[in-house]
C-alpha positions as a Markdown table, in Angstrom:
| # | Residue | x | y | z |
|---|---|---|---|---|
| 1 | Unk | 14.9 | 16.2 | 165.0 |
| 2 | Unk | 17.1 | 12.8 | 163.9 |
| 3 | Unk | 20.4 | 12.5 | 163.5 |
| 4 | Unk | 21.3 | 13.1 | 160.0 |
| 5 | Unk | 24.0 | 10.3 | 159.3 |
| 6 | Unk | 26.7 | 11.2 | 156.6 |
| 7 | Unk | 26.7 | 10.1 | 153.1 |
| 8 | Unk | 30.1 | 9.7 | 153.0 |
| 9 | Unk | 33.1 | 6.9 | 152.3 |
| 10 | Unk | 31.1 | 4.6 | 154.6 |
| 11 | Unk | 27.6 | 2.8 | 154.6 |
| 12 | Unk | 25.4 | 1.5 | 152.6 |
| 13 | Unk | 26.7 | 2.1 | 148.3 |
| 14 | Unk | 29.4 | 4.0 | 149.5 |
| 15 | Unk | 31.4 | 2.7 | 146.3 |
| 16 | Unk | 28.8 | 4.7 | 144.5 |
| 17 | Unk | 30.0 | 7.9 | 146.0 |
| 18 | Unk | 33.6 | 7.9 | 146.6 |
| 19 | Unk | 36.0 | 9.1 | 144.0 |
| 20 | Unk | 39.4 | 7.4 | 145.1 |
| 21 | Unk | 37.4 | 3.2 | 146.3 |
| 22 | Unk | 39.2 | 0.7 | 148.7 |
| 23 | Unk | 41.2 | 3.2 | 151.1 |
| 24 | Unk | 41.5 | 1.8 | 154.3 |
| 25 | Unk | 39.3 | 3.8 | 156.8 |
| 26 | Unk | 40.9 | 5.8 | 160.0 |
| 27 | Unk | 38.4 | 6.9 | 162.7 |
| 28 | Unk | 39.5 | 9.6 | 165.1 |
| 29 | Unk | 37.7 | 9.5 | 168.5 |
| 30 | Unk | 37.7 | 13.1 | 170.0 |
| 31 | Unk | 35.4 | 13.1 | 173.5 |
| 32 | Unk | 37.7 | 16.7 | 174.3 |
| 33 | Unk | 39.6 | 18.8 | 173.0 |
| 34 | Unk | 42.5 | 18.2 | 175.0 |
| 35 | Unk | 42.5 | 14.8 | 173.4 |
| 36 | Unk | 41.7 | 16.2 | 169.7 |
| 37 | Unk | 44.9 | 18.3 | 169.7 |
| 38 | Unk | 47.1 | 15.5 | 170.9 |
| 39 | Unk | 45.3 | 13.0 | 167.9 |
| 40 | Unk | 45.9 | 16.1 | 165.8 |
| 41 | Unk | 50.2 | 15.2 | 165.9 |
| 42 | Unk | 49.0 | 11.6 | 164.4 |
| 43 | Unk | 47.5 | 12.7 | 161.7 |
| 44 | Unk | 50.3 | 13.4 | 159.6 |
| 45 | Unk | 52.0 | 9.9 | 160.1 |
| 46 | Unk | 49.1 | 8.5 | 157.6 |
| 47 | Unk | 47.8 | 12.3 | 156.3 |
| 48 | Unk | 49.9 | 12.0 | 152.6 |
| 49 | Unk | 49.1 | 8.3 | 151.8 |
| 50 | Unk | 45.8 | 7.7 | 149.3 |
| 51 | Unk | 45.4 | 4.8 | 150.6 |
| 52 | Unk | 43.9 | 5.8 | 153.7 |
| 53 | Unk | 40.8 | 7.7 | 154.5 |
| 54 | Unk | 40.4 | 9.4 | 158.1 |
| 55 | Unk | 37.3 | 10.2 | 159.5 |
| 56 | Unk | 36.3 | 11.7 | 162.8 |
| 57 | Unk | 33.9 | 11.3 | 165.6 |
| 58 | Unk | 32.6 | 13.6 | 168.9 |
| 59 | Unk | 31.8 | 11.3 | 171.7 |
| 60 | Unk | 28.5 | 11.8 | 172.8 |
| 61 | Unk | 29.4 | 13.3 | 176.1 |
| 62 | Unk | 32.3 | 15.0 | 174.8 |
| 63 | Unk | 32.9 | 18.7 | 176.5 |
| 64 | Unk | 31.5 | 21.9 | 175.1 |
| 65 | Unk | 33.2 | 23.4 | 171.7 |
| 66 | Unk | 34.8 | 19.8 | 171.4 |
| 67 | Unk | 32.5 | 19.6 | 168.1 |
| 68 | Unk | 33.0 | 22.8 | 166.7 |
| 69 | Unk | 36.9 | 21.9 | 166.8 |
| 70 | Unk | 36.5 | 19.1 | 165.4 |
| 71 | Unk | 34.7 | 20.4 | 162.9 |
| 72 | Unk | 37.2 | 23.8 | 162.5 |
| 73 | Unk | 39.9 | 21.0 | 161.4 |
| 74 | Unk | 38.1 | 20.5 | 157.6 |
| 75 | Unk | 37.9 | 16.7 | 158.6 |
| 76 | Unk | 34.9 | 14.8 | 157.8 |
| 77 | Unk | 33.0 | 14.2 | 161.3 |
| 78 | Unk | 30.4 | 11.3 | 161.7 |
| 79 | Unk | 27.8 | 11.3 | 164.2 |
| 80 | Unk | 28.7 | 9.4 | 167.1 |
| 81 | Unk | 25.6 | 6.5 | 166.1 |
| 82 | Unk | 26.9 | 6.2 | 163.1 |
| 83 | Unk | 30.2 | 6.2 | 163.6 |
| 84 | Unk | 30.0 | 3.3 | 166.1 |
| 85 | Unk | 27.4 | 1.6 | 163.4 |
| 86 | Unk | 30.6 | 0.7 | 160.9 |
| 87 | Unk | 33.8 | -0.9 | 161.5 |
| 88 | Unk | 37.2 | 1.3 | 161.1 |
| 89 | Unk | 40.4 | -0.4 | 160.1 |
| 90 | Unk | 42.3 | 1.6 | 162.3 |
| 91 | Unk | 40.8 | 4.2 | 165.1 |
| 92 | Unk | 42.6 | 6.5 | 166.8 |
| 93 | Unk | 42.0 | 7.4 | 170.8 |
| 94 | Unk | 43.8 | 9.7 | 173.3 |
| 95 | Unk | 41.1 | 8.6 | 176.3 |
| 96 | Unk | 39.3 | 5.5 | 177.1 |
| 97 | Unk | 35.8 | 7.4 | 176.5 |
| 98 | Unk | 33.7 | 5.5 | 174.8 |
| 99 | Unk | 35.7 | 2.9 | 173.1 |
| 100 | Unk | 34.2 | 0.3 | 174.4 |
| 101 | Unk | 31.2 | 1.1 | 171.5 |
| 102 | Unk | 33.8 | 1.9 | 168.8 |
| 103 | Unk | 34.6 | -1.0 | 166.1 |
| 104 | Unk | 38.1 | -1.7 | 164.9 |
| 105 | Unk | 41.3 | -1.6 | 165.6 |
| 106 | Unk | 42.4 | 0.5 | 168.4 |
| 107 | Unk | 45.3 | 2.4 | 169.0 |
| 108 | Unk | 45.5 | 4.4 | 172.5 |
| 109 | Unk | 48.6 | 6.9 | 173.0 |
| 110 | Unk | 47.7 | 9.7 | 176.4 |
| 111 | Unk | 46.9 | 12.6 | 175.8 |
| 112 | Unk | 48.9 | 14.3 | 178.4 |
| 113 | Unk | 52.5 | 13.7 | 179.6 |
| 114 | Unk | 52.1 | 10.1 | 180.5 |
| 115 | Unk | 50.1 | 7.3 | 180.9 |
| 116 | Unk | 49.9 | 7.6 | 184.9 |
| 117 | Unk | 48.3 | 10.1 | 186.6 |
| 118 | Unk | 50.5 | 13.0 | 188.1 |
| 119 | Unk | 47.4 | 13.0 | 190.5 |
| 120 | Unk | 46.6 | 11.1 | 193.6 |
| 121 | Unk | 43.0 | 10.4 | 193.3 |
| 122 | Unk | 41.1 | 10.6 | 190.3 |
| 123 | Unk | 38.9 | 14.0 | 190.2 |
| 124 | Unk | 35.6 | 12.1 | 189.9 |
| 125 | Unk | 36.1 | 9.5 | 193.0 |
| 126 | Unk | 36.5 | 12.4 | 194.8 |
| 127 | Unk | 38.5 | 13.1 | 198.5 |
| 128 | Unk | 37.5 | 9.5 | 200.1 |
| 129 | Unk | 38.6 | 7.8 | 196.7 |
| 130 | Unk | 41.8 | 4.8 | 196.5 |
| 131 | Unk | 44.6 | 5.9 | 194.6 |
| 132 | Unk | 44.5 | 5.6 | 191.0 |
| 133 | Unk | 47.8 | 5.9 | 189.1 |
| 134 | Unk | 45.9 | 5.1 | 185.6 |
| 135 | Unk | 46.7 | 2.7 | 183.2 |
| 136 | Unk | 44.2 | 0.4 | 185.1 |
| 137 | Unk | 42.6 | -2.8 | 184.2 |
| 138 | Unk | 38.9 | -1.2 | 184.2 |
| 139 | Unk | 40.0 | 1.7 | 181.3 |
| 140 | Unk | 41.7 | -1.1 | 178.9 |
| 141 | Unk | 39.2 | -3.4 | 179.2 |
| 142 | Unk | 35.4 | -3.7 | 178.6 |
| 143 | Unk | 33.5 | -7.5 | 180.0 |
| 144 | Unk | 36.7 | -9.1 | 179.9 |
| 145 | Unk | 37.9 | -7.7 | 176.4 |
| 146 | Unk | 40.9 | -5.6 | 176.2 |
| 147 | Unk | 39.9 | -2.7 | 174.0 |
| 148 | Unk | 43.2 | -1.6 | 172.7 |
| 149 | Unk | 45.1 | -3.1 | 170.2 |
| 150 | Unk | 48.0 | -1.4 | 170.8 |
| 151 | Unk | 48.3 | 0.9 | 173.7 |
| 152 | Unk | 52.1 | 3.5 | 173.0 |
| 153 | Unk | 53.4 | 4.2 | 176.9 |
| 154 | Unk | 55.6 | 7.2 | 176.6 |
| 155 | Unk | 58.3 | 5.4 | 179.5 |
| 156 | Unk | 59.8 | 2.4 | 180.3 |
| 157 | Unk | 58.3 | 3.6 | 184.1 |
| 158 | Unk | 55.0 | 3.0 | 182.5 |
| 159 | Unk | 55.4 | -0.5 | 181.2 |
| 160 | Unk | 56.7 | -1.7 | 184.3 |
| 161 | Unk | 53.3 | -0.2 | 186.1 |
| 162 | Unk | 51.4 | -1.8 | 183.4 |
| 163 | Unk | 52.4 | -5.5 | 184.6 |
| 164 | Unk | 50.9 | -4.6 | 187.6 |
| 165 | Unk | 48.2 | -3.2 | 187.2 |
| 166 | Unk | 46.6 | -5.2 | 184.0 |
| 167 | Unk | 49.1 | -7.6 | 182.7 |
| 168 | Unk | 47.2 | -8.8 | 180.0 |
| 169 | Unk | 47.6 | -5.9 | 178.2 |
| 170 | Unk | 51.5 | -6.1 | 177.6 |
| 171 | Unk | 51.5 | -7.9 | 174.6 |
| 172 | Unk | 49.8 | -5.0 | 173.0 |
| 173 | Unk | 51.7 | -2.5 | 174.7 |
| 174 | Unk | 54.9 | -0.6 | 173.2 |
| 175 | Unk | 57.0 | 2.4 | 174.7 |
| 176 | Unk | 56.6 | 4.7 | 172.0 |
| 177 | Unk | 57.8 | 8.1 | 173.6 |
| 178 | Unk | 55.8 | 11.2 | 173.6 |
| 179 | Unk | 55.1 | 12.8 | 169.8 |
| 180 | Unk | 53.9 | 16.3 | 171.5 |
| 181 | Unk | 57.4 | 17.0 | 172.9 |
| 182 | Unk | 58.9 | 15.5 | 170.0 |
| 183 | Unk | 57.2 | 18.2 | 168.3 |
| 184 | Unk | 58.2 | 20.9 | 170.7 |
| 185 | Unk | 61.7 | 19.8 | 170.7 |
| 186 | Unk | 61.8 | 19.9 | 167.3 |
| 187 | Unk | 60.7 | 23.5 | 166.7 |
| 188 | Unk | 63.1 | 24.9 | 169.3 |
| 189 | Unk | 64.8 | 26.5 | 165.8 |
| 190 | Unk | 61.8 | 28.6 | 165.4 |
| 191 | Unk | 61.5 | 30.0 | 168.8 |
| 192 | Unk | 62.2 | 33.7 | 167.3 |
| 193 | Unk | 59.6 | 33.2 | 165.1 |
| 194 | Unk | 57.1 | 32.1 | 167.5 |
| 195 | Unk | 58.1 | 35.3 | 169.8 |
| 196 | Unk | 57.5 | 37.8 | 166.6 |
| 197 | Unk | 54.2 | 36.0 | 166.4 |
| 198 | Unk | 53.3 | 36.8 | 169.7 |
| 199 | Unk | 54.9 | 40.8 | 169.4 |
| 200 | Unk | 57.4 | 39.8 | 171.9 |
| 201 | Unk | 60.9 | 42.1 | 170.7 |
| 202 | Unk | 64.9 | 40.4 | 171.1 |
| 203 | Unk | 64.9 | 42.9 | 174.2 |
| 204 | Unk | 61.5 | 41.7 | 176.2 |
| 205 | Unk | 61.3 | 38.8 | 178.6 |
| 206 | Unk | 58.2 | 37.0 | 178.4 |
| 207 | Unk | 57.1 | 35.0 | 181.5 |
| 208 | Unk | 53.8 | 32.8 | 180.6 |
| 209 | Unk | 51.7 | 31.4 | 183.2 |
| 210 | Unk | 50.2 | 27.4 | 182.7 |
| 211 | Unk | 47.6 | 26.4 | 184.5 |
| 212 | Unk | 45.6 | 23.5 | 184.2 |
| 213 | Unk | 42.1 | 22.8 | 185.3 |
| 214 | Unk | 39.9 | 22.2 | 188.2 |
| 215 | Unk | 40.1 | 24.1 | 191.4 |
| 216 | Unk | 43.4 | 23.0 | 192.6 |
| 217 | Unk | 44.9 | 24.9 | 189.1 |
| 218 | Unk | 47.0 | 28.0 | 189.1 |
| 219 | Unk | 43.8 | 29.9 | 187.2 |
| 220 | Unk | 41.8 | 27.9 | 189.8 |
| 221 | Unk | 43.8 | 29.2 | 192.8 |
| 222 | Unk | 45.0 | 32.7 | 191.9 |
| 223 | Unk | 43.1 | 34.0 | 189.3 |
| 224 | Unk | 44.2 | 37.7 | 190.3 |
| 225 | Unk | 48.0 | 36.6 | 189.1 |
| 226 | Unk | 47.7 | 37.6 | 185.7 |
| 227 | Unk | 46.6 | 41.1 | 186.7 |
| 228 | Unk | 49.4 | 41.0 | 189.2 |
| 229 | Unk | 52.0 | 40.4 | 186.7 |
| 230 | Unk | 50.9 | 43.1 | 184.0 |
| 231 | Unk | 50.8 | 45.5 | 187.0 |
| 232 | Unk | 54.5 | 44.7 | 187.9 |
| 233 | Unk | 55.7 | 44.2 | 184.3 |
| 234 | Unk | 54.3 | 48.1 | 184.0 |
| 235 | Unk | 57.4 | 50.2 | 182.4 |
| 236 | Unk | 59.7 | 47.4 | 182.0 |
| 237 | Unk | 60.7 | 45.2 | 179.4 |
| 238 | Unk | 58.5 | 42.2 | 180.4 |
| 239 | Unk | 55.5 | 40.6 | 178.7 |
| 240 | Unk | 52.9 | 38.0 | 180.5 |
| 241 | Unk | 51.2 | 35.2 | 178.8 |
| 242 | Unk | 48.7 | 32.6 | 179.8 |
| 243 | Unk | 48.1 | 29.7 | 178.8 |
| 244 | Unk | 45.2 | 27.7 | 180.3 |
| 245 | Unk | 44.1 | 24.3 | 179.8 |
| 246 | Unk | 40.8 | 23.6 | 177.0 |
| 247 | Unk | 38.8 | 21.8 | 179.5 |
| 248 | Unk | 39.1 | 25.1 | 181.5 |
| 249 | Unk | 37.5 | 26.8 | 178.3 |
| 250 | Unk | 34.7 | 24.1 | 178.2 |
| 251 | Unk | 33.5 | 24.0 | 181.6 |
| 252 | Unk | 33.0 | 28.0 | 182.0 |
| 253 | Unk | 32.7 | 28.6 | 177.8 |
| 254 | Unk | 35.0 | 30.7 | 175.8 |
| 255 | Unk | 32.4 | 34.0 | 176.7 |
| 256 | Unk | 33.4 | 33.7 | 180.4 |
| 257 | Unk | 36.9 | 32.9 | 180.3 |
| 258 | Unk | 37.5 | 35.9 | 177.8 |
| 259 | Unk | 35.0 | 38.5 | 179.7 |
| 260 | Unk | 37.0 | 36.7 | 182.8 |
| 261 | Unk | 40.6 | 37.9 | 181.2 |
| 262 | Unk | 39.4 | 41.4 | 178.7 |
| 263 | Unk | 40.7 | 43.7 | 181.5 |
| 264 | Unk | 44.1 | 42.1 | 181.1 |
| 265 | Unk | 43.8 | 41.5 | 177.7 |
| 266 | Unk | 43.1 | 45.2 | 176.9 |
| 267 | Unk | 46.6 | 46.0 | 179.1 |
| 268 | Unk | 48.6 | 43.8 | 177.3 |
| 269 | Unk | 48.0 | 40.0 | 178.4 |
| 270 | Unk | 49.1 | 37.6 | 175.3 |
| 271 | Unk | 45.9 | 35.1 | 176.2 |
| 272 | Unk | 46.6 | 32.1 | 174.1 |
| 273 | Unk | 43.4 | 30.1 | 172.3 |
| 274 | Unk | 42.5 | 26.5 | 173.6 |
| 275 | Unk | 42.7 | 25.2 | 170.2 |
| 276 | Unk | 47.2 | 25.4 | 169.4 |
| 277 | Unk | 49.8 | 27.7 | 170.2 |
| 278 | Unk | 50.5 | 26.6 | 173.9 |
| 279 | Unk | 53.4 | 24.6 | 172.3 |
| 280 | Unk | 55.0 | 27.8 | 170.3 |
| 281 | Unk | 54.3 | 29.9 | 173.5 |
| 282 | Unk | 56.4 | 27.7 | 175.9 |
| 283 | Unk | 59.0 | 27.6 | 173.0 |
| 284 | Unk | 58.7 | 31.4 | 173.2 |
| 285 | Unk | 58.5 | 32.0 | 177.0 |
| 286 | Unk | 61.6 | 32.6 | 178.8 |
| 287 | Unk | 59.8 | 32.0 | 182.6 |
| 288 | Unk | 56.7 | 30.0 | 183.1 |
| 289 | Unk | 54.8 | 30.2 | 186.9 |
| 290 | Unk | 52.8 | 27.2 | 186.5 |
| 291 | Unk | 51.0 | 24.2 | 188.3 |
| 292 | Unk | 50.9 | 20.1 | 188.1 |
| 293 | Unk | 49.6 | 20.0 | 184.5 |
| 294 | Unk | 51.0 | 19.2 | 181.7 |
| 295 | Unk | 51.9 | 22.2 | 180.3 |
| 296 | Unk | 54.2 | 23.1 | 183.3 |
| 297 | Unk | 56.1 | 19.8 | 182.7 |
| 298 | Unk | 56.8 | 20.0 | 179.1 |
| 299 | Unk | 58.4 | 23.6 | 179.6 |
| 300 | Unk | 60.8 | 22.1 | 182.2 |
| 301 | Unk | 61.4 | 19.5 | 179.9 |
| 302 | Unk | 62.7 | 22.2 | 177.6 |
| 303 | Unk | 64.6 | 23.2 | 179.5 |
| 304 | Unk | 62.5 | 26.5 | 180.3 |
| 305 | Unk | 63.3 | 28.1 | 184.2 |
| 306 | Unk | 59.8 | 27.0 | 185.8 |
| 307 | Unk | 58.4 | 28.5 | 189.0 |
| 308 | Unk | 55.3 | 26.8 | 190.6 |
| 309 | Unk | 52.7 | 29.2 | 191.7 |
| 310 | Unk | 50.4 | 26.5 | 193.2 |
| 311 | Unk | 50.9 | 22.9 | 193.7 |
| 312 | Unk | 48.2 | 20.3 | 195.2 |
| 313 | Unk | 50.7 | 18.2 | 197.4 |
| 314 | Unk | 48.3 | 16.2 | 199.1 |
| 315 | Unk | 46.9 | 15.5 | 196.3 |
| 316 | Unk | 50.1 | 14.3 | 194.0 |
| 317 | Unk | 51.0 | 10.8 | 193.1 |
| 318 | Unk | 54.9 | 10.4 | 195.1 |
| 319 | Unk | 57.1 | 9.4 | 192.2 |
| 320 | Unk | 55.1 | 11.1 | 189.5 |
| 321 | Unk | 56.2 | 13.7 | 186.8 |
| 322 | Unk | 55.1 | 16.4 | 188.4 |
| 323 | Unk | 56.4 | 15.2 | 191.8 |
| 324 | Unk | 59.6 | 15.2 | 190.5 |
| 325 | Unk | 58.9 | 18.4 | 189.3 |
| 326 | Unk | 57.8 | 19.7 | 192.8 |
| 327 | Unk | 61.4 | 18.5 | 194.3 |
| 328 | Unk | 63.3 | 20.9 | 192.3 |
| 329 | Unk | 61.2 | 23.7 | 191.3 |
| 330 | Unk | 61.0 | 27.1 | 193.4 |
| 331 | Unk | 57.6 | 27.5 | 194.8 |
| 332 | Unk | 56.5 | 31.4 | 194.3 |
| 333 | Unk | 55.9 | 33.8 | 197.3 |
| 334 | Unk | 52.6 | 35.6 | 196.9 |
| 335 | Unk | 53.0 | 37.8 | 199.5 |
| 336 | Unk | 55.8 | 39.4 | 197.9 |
| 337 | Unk | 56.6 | 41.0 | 194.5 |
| 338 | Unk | 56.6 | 38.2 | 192.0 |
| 339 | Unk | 59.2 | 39.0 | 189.1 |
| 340 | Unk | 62.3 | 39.3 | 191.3 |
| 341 | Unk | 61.3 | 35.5 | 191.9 |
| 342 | Unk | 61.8 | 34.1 | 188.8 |
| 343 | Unk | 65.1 | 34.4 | 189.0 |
| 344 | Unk | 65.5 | 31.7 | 191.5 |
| 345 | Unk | 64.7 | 29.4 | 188.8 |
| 346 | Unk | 66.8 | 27.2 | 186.9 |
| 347 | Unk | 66.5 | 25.3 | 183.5 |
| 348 | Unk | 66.2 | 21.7 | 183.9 |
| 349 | Unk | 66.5 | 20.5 | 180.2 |
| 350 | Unk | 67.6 | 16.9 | 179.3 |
| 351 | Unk | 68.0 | 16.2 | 182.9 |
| 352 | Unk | 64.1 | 16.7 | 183.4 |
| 353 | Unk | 63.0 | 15.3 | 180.4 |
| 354 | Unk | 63.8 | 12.0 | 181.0 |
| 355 | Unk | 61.4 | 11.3 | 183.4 |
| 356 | Unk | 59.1 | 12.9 | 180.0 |
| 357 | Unk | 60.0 | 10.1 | 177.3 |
| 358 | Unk | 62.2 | 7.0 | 177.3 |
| 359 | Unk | 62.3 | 7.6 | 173.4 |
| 360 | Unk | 63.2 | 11.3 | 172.5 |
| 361 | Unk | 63.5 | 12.3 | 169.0 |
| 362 | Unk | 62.0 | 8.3 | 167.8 |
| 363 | Unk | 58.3 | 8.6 | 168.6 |
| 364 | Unk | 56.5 | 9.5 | 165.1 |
| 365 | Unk | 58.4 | 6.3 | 164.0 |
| 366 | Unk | 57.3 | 4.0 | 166.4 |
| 367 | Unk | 54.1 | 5.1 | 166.1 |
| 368 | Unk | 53.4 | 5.2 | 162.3 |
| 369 | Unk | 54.9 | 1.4 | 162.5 |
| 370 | Unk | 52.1 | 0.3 | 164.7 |
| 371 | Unk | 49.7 | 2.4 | 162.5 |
| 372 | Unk | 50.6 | 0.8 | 159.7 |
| 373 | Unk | 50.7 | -2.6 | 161.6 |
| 374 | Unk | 46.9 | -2.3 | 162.5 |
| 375 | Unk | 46.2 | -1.1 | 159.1 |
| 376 | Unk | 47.7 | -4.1 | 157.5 |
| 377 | Unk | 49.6 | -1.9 | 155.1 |
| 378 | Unk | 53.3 | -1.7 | 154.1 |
| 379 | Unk | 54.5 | 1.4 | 155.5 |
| 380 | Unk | 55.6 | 4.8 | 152.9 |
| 381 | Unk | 59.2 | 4.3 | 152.2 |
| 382 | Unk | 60.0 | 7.9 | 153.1 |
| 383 | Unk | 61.1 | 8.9 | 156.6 |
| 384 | Unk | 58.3 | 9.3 | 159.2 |
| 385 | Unk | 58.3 | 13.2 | 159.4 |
| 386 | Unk | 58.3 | 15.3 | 162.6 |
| 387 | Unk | 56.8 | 18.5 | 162.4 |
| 388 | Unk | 57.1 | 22.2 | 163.6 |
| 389 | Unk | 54.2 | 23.6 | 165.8 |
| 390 | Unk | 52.0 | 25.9 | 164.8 |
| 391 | Unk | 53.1 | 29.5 | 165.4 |
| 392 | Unk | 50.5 | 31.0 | 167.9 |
| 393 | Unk | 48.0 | 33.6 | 167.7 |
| 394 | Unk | 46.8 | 35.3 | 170.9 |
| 395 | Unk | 43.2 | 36.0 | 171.3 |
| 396 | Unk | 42.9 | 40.0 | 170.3 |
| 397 | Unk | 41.9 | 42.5 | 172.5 |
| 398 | Unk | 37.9 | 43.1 | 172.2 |
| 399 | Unk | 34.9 | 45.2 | 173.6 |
| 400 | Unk | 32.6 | 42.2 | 175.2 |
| 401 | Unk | 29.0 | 42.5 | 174.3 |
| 402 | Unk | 26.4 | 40.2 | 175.2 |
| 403 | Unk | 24.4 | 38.8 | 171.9 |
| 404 | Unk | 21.9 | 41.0 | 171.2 |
C-alpha cells in the first residue's frame, strides 16, 4: 500500500487549506523516543507564538513505539518521504539520524547528558572498535557539508573537544546548558507532589533503580534486583521504583518488559512508563542504585545519594560524566543485603552538577535565541519560560494476557 502524504500546512495549495497562512514551519525529527522526549522540552520555547507551525517526523528506522509516541503527543506527524520532500525553516534534532536527507535549518542539542559519550566505544563498532568520544566530524557532516546550523553543547568541556575533533563546526556551535536538568531543577518545589503521585507517604523512603540499556545496564546485569529490593523492603517503610531507559522498551516491546516486571508490579514495584515521569521520579526518590546512563547522572546532579549497582569500567570514556561519577559513588555489594548500603551514599548536588552544565538555570534562553535566530524572527518579548515536569504515573498493576 503507498504512503499516504498529509494534506496539511505544507505542499502543493497548502494556502488553500490552512486557516492561520505564512507561519514559519518547525520540523521535529524523532528516530527514538529517547530523543522525542528530550525535543519534547523545546517545544514550548516556540509552542505559544502563531507565527510558527511545528510539525513532526519518524525516521524511517526509528525504534519500535517511536511512532505511536509521536503520534500520542496530538502533533501533526509527516511521513518521513514527505517530510524530507519540503524545506522546514527551522528543524529540530536530538541525533544525527537521518539529517543528512532533512531540508532546513538545523538545530542539534543531545539528547542525553552531554554531547560526548560517557562510553568508550561506540555500541555498534563493537569490542575491536577506536574510541569515540562523539561530537565527531562524520555525525556533523554529510560529503563535506556541515549539517547543523547551530549545534547547543551543554559544557564548556565540550567546545573545547569540538576544536578537535571537527573544527569547522565552531562557528555554529554555542554552549547552551542542558534544558532537561533545567527542568528538573526547577521542579525540585514539587517534589511532594510528585511523591503523592506515586503513593509514596511523608514517612516512606523510596529508593528507585536507573538503568539504562544494552547488556552492560543495571536491568541488563541484574535483572533479579528489583525483586530483591521489594523482598527486603517487606514490613518496612520503603518503596522501590524503576526506572528503565525507552530504548530498553523498544528492543524487547512494552509486552515483555511488563510480563518481564508483573510479579513485582503486583507486590508493589512503582514501574515508571518510557514515555515521562523518570524526571518527577528522581525528584521523588530519596536513593537511586543505578548505572552509567543518564538517568543515574542527573539524580547526582540533584543532589540525590546515588549507589552504582553495575558499572562497565572497561568500557567508560576516563574523564567522562559518568567517570566522574564512578570516583565518588559507592559501588553496591550484591552478595550482601542491599538497603543497609544505601546509606553509605552521599548527595553530591552543585558540586556534581557542574560537570552536568556550564549554564544552569540559562538554557531555555539560550536556546529559544538560536531558535528564533534560525527562524529569522524577532523573538516574544516575554521571558523564555522554564517548566515543571510532568508528575508521573506508574504503570498499574495488571493480569497479562496474550491477545486473543
Amino acid at each position: 500500500m503507498a504512503e499516504r502524504w498529509l494534506r496539511g500546512p505544507i505542499g502543493l495549495d497548502a494556502e488553500l487549506r490552512v486557516t492561520r497562512a505564512g507561519c514559519k514551519t518547525v520540523l521535529v525529527v524523532i528516530p527514538t523516543m529517547a530523543a522525542g522526549t528530550r525535543l519534547r522540552d523545546l517545544l514550548p520555547l516556540v509552542s505559544g507564538d502563531h507565527r510558527v507551525q511545528t510539525m513532526f517526523t519518524v525516521v524511517d528506522s526509528a525504534d519500535d513505539g517511536t511512532a505511536e509516541f509521536a503520534a500520542a503527543g496530538g502533533g501533526l506527524v509527516l511521513p518521513w518521504r514527505q517530510a524530507v520532500s519540503h524545506r522546514f525553516d527551522l528543524v529540530l534534532a536530538a541525533s544525527p539520524v537521518g539529517l543528512e536527507q532533512v531540508r532546513g535549518q538545523i538545530l542539534v542539542v543531545p539528547h542525553g547528558v552531554g554531547s560526548l559519550m560517557s562510553r568508550l566505544r561506540s555500541r555498534r563498532a563493537g569490542p575491536s572498535g577506536l574510541p569515540f568520544a562523539g561530537l565527531a566530524r562524520e555525525t556533523l557532516t554529510h560529503r563535506g557539508r556541515l549539517i547543523p546550523a547551530t549545534l547547543a553543547l551543554t559544557h564548556d568541556v565540550e567546545m573545547r573537544a569540538l576544536r578537535r575533533s571537527c573544527p569547522e563546526a565552531l562557528p555554529v556551535a554555542v554552549v547552551a546548558g542542558d534544558i532537561c536538568y533545567d527542568r528538573m531543577a526547577a521542579s525540585v518545589s514539587l517534589r511532594d507532589e510528585y511523591r503523592r503521585a506515586l503513593g509514596v507517604s511523608d514517612q516512606e523512603r523510596l529508593v528507585t533503580v536507573s538503568s539504562t540499556w544494552s547488556s552492560e545496564s543495571m536491568f541488563g546485569q541484574h535483572s533479579e534486583l528489583c525483586q530483591r529490593l521489594l523482598a527486603e523492603s517487606t514490613g518496612t517503610n520503603q518503596r522501590v521504583a524503576l526506572v528503565l531507559h525507552p530504548s530498553a522498551w523498544a528492543a524487547h516491546g512494552r509486552w515483555q518488559v511488563t510480563a518481564w516486571l508483573s510479579d513485582c508490579v503486583a507486590n508493589g514495584l512503582l514501574l515508571i512508563p518510557p514515555e515521562e515521569g523518570w524526571r518527577a521520579t528522581m525528584i521523588a526518590s530519596d536513593h537511586v542504585i543505578g548505572d552509567h546512563g543518564s538517568t543515574t547522572q542527573y539524580a547526582a546532579a540533584l543532589g540525590k545519594r546515588v549507589t552504582l549497582g553495575t558499572f562497565p569500567s572497561d568500557n567508560i570514556r576516563c574523564g567522562s560524566v559518568a567517570d566522574r561519577l564512578a570516583k565518588v559513588a559507592p559501588v553496591l555489594d550484591l552478595d550482601r543485603d542491599l538497603l543497609p548500603q544505601l546509606d553509605n551514599a552521599k548527595p553530591r548536588g552543585r558540586h556534581f552538577a557542574k560537570f552536568v552544565t556550564s549554564r544552569p538555570g540559562q538554557t531555555a534562553a539560550i536556546l529559544r535565541s538560536a531558535m528564533y535566530r534560525l527562524l529569522r524572527l524577532p523573538e516574544p518579548a516575554a521571558p523564555a519560560q522554564v517548566l515543571p515536569v510532568p508528575s508521573p504515573e506508574p504503570v498499574r498493576p495488571c493480569r497479562l494476557n496474550w491477545p486473543t
